[in-house]
Protein backbone atom coordinates (compact mmCIF):
# COMPACT_ATOMS: atom_id res chain seq x y z
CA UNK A 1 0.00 0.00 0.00
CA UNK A 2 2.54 2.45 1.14
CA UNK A 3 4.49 1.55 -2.26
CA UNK A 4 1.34 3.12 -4.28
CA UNK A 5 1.15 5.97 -2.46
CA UNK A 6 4.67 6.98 -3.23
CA UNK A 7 3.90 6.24 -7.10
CA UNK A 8 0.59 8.59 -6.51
CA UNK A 9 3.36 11.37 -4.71
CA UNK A 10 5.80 10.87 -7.56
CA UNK A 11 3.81 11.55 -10.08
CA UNK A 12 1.74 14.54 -9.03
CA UNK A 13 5.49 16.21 -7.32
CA UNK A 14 5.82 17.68 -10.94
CA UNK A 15 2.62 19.43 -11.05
CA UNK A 16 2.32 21.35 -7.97
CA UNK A 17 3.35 24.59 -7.74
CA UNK A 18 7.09 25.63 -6.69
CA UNK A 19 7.91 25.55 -3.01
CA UNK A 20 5.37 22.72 -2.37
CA UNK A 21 5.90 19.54 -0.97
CA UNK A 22 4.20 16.22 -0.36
CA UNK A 23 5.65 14.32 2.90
CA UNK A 24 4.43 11.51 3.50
CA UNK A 25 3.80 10.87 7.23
CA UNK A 26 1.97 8.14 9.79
CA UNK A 27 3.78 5.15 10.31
CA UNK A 28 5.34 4.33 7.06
CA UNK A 29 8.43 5.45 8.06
CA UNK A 30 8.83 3.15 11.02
CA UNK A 31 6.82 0.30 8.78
CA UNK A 32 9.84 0.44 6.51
CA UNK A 33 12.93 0.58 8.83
CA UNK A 34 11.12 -2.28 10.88
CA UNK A 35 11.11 -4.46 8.07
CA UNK A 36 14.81 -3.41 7.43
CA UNK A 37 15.84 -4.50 11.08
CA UNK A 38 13.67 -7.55 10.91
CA UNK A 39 15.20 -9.22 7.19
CA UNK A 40 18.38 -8.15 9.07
CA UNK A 41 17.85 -9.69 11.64
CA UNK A 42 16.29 -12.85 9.81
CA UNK A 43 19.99 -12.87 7.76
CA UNK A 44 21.83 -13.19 10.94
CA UNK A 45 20.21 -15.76 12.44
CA UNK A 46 20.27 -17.88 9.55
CA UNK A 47 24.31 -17.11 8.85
CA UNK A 48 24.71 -17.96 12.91
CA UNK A 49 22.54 -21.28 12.72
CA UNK A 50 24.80 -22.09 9.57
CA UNK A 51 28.00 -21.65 11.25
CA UNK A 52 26.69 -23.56 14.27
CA UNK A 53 25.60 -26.24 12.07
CA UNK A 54 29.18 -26.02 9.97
CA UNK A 55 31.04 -26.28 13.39
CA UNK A 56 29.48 -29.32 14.51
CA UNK A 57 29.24 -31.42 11.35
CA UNK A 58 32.47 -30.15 10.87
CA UNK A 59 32.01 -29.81 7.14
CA UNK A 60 31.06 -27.13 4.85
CA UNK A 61 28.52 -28.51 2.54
CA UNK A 62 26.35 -30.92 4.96
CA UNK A 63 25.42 -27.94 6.76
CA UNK A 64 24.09 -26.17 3.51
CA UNK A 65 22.43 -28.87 2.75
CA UNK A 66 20.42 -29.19 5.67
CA UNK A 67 19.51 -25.30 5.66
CA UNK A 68 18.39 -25.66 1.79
CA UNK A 69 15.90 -28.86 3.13
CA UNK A 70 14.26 -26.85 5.80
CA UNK A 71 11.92 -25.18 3.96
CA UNK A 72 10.95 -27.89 1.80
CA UNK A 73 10.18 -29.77 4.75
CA UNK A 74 8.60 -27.22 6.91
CA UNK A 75 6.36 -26.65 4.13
CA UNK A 76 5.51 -30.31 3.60
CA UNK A 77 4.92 -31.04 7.20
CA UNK A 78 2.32 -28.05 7.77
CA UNK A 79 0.47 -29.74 4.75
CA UNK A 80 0.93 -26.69 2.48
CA UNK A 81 2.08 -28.88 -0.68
CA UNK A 82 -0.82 -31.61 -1.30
């Protein structure tokens, strides 16, 4: 939603008259930089699972295998693929 409304902003800016401007406000803003800290945050975990998992196979590429099967499996076991 908060996508469109920028499109709408960006392509009326043009047409209003000099020394206007459109801001934006409400909680976009923090919407946005949450989602920033949060895929982040997602990235981190899932480099510091792999390097647990690395350090106790003690191998590079069993690890990576596991963390590709997860979500094939998580997704099979919740029934989503029937």
């Amino acid at each position: 939603m908060a996508s469109d409304v920028d499109r709408v902003v960006a392509k009326i800016t043009p047409s209003v008259p000099r020394g206007t401007h459109i801001v934006v406000r409400g909680q976009v803003a923090s919407m946005r930089s949450s989602f920033i800290g949060l895929g982040l945050g997602v990235l981190f975990a899932m480099v510091l699972v792999y390097l647990l998992l690395v350090i106790n196979f003690q191998s590079w590429l069993d690890p990576l295998v596991i963390v590709m099967a997860l979500p094939g499996h998580c997704a099979a076991s919740c029934g989503c693929c029937s």
